[in-house]
mmCIF file of C-alpha atoms in Angstrom:
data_model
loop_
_atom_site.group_PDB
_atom_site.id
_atom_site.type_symbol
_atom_site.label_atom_id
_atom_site.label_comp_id
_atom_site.label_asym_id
_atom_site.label_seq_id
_atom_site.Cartn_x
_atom_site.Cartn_y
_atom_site.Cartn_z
ATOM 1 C CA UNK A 164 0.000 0.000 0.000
ATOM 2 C CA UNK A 165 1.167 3.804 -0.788
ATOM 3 C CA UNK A 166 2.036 5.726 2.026
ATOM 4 C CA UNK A 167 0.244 8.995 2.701
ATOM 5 C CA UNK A 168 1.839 11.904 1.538
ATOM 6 C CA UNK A 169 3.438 14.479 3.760
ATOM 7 C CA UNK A 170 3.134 18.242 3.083
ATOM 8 C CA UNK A 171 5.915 20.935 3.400
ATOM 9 C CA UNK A 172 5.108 24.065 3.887
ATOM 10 C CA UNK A 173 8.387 25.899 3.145
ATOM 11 C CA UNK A 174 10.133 23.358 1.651
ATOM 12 C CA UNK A 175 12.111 26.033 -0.432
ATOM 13 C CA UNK A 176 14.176 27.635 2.548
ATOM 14 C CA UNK A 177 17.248 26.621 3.730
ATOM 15 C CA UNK A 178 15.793 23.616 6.582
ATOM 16 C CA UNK A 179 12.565 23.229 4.590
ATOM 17 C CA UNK A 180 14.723 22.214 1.234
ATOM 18 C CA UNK A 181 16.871 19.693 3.750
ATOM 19 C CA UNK A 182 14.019 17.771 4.761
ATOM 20 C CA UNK A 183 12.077 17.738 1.767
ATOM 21 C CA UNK A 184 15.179 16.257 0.350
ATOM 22 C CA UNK A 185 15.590 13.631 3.092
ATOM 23 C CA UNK A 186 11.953 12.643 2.798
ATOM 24 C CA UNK A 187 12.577 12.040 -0.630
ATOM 25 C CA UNK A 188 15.793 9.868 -0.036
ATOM 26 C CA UNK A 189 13.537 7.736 1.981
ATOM 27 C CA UNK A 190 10.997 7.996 -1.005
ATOM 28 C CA UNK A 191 7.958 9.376 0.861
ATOM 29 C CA UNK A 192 5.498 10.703 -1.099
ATOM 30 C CA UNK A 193 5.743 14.883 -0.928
ATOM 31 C CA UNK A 194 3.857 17.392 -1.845
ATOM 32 C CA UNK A 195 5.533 21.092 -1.247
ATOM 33 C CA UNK A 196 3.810 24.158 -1.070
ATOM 34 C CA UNK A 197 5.460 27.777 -0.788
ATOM 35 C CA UNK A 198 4.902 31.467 -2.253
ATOM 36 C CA UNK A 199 8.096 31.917 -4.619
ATOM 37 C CA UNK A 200 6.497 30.071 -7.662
ATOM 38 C CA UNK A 201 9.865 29.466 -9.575
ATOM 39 C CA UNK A 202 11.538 27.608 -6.573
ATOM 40 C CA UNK A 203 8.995 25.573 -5.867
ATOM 41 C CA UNK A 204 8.818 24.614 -9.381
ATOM 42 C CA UNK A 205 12.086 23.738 -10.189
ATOM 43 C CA UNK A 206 12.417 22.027 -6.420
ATOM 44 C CA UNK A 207 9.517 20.106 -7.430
ATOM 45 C CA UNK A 208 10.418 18.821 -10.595
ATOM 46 C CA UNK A 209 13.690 17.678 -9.300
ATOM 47 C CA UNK A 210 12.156 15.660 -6.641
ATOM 48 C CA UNK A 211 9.134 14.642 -8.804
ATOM 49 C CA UNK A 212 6.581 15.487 -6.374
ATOM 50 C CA UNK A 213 3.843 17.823 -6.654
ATOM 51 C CA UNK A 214 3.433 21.260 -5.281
ATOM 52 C CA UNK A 215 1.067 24.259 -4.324
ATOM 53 C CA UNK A 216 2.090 27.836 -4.872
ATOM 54 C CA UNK A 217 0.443 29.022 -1.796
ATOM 55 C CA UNK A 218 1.320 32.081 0.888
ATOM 56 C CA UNK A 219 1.506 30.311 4.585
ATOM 57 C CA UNK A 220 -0.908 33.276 5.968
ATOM 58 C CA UNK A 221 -3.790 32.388 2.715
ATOM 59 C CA UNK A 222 -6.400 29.646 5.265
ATOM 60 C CA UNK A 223 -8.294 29.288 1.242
ATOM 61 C CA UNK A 224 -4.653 28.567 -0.034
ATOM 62 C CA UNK A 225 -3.574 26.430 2.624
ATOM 63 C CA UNK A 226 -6.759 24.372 2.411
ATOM 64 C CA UNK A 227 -6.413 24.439 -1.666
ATOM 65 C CA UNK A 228 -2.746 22.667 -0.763
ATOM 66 C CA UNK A 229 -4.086 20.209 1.644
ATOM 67 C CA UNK A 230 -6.760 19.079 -1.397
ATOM 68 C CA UNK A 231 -3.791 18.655 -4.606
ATOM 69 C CA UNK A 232 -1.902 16.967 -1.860
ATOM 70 C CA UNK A 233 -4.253 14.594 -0.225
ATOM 71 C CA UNK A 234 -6.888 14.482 -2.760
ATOM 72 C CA UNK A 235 -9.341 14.472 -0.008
ATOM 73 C CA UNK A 236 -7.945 11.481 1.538
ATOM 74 C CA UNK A 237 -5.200 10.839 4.028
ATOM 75 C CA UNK A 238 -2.020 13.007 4.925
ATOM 76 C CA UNK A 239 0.828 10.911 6.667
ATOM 77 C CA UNK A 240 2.468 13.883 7.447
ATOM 78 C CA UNK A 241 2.996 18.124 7.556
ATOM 79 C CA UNK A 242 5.645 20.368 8.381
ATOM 80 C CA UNK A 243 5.391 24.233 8.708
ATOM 81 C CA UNK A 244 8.913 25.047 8.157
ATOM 82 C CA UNK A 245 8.141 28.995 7.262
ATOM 83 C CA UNK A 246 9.352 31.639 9.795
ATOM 84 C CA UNK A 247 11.710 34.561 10.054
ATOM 85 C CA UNK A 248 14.385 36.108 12.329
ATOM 86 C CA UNK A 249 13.676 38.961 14.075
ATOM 87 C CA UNK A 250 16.558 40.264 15.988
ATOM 88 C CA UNK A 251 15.832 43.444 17.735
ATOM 89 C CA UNK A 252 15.592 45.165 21.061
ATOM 90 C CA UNK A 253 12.486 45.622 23.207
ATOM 91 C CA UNK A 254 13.288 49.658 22.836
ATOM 92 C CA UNK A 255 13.715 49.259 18.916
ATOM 93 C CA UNK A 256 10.925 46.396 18.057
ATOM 94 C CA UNK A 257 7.682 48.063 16.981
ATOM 95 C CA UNK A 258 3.699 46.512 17.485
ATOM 96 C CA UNK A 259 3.836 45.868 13.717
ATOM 97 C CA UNK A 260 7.426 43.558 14.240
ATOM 98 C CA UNK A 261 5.767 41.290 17.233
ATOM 99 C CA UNK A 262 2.178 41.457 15.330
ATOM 100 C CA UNK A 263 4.214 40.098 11.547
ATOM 101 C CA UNK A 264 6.542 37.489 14.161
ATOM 102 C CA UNK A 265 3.296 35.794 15.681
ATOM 103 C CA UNK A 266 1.617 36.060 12.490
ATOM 104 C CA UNK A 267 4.219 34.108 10.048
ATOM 105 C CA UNK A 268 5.199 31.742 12.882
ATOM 106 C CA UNK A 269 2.705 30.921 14.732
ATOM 107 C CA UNK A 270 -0.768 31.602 13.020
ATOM 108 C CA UNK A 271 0.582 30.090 9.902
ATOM 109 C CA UNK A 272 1.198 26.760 11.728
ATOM 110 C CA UNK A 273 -1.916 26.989 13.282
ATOM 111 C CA UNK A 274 -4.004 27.556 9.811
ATOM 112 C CA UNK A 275 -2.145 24.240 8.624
ATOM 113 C CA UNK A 276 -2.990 22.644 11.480
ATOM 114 C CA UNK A 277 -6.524 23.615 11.306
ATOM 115 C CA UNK A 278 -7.048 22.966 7.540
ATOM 116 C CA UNK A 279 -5.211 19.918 7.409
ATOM 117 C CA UNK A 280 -6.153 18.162 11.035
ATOM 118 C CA UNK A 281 -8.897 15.689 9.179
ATOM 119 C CA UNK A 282 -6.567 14.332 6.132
ATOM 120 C CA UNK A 283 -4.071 13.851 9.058
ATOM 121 C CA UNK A 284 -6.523 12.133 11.529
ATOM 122 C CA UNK A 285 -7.519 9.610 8.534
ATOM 123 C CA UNK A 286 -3.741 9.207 7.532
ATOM 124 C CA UNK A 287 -2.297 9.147 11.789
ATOM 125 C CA UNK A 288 -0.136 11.018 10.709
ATOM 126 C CA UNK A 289 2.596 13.418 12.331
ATOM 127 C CA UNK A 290 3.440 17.007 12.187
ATOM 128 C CA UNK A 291 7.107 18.783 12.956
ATOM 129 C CA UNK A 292 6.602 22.470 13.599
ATOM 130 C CA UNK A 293 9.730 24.546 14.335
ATOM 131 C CA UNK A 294 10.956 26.898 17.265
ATOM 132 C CA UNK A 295 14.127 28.732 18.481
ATOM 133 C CA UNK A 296 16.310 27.851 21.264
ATOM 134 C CA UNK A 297 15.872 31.248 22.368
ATOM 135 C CA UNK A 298 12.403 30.470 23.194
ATOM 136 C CA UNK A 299 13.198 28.799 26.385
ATOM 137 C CA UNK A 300 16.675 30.659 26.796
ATOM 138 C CA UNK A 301 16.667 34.314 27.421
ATOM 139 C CA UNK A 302 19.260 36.484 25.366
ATOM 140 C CA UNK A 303 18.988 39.512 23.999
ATOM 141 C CA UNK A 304 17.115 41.146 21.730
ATOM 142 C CA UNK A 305 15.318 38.149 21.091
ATOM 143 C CA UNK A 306 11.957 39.800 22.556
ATOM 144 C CA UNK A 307 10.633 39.149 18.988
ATOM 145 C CA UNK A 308 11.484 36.161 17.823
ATOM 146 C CA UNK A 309 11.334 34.426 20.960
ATOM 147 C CA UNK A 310 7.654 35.788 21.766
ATOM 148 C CA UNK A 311 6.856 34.483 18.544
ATOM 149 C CA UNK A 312 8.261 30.599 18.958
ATOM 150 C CA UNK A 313 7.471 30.609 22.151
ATOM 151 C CA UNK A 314 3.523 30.560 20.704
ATOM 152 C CA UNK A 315 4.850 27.956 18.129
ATOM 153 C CA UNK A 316 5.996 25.726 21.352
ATOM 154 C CA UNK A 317 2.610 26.337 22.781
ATOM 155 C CA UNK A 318 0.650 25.869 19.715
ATOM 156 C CA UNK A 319 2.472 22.158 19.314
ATOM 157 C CA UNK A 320 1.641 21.103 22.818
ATOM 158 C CA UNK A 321 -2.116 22.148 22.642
ATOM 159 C CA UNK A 322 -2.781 20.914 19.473
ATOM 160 C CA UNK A 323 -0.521 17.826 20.683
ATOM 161 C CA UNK A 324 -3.358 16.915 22.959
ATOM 162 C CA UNK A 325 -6.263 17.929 20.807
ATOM 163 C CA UNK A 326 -5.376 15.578 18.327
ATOM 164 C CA UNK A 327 -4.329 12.771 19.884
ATOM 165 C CA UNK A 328 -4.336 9.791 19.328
ATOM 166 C CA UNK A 329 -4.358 10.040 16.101
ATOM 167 C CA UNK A 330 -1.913 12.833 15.035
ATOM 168 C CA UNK A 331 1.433 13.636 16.747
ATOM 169 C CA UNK A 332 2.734 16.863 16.969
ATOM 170 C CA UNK A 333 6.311 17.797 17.633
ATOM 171 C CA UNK A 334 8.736 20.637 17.652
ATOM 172 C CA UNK A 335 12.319 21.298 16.530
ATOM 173 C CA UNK A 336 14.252 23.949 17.986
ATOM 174 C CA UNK A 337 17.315 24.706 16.539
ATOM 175 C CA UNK A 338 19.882 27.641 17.575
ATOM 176 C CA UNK A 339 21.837 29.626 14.608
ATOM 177 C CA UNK A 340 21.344 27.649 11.767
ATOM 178 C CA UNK A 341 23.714 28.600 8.415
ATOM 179 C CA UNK A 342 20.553 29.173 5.865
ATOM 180 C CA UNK A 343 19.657 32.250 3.889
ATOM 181 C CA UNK A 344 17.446 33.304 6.161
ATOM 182 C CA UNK A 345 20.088 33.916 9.102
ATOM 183 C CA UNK A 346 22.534 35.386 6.362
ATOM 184 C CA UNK A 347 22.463 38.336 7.404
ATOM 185 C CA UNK A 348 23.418 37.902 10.922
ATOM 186 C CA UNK A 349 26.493 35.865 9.576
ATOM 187 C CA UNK A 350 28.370 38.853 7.307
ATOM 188 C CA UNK A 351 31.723 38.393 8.131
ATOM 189 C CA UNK A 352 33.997 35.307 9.155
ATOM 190 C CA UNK A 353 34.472 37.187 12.956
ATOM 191 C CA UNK A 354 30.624 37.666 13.338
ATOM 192 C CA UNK A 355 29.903 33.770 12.352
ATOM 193 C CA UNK A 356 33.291 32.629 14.242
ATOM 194 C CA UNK A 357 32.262 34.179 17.650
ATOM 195 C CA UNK A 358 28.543 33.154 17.443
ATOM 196 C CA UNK A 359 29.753 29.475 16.495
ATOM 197 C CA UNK A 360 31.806 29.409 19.545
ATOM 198 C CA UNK A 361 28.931 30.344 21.795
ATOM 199 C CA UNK A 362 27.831 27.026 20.857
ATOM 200 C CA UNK A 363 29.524 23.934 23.375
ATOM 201 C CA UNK A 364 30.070 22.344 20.266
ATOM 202 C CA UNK A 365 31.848 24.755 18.626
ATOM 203 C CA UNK A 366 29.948 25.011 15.598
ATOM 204 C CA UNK A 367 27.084 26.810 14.087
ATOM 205 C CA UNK A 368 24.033 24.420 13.113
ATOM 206 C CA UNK A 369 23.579 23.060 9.672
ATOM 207 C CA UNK A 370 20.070 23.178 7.767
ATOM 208 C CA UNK A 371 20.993 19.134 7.742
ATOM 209 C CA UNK A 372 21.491 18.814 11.583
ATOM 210 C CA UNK A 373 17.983 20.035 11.956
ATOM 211 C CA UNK A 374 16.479 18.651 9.045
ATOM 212 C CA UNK A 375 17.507 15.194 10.374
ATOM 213 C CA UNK A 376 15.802 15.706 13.662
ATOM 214 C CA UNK A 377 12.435 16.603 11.599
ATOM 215 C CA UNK A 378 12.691 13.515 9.422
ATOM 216 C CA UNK A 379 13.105 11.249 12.684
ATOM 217 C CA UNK A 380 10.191 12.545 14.074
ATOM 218 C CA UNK A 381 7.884 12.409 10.804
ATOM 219 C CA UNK A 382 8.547 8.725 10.886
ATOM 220 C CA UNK A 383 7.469 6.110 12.146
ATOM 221 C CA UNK A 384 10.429 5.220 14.274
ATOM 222 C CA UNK A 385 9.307 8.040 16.650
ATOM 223 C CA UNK A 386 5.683 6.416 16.796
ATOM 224 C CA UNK A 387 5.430 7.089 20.848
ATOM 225 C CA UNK A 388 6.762 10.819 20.720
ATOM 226 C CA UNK A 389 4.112 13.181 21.076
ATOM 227 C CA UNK A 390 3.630 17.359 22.671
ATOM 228 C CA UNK A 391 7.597 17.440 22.713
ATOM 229 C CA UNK A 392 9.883 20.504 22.191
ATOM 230 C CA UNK A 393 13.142 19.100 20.977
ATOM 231 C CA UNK A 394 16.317 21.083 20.804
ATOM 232 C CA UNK A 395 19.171 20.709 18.226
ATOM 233 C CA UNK A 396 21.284 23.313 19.088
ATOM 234 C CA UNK A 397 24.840 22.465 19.731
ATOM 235 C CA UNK A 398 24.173 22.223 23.788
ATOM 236 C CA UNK A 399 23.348 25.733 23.642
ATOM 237 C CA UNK A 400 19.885 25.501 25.249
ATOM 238 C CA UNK A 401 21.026 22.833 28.327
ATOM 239 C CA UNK A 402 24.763 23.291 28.789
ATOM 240 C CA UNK A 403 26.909 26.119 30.724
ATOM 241 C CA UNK A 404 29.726 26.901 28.510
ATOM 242 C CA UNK A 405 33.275 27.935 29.430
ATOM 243 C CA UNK A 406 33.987 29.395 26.358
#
């Protein structure tokens, strides 16, 4: 019998493109869906799954991706893997910057959720939403981003026990990944150098490291792991570091 699919929201960033490739290594049926059209297309057609061009905040597009990838049947999977990096002060961050945070983080997951919660009940399948190690570890100017995760944690937890039996819910959080997104935050050899050695392991995070996590708990070998916030983030979150 076919599996279920599993749908990727985001599958074009930097983690979402790691997983999406590791699902297919393990030839799971995908479907992707994202907003930047030409990505997803040629990401798509290199994998050989199908995909919906479809904004994460859109509930009409969202459900319109659930339907191409399900058909109206069973989903064995989802993962949000859309969010953003907001790194500002409490003095500097405006209403709008918390307001677009929670929106793009945590609503988004919560429309999938929402839209996709009976395809996923008929398929038991699993979801992997993502969060921040600075949701649970206070550093500064993070009021943003970790206000905004911190919903994301909640949000997986709740909806954890909503759904169960039938669906898990999980989520990764990962410290400074090296992905587009946090580009900008690694300009120059110095800047990445000291921020990798904040890390007990000595290293900045790889969109692989955290992809790998995702895929483990999308499967079935994590079929008794459910309303968990799992960290893989060098020791960051858990260790005191002498460096």
């Amino acid at each position: 019998m076919t599996a279920a699919p599993i749908l990727v929201f985001g599958g074009t960033g930097g983690i979402g493109s790691a997983l999406v490739r590791r699902l297919a290594a393990r030839r799971r049926p995908l479907h992707l869906a994202a907003r930047g059209a030409d990505r997803l297309r040629a990401l798509a057609e290199a994998l050989g799954c199908g995909y919906t061009v479809a904004d994460a905040l859109d509930e009409a597009a969202i459900g319109r991706a659930v339907e191409e990838a399900c058909g109206g049947g069973a989903l064995g999977g989802a993962a949000y893997a859309v969010g953003s990096i907001a790194v500002k002060s409490l003095e500097s961050a405006t209403a709008r910057d918390f307001e677009e945070a929670f929106r793009l983080n945590a609503l988004g997951a919560a429309l999938l959720l929402r839209r996709a919660k009976d395809a996923l009940t008929a398929g038991r399948g699993a979801v992997v939403l993502f969060s921040t190690v600075a949701a649970s570890v206070g550093f500064p100017n993070h009021t943003v981003i970790a206000s905004a995760k911190a919903a994301v944690e909640g949000l997986a937890r709740a909806a954890a026990a909503e759904l169960a039996p039938h669906v898990r819910i999980n989520c990764v959080a990962p410290s400074l990944t090296a992905t587009p997104l946090a580009a900008p935050l690694l300009a120059s050899d110095a800047m990445a150098s000291a921020l990798a050695r904040a890390h007990p392991l000595g290293r900045l995070g790889t969109p692989e490291d955290t992809a790998a996590l995702a895929d483990f708990l999308l499967s079935e070998d994590a079929g008794w792991i459910t309303g968990e916030v799992v960290g893989v983030d060098g020791g960051r979150g858990s260790l005191r570091h002498k460096g």
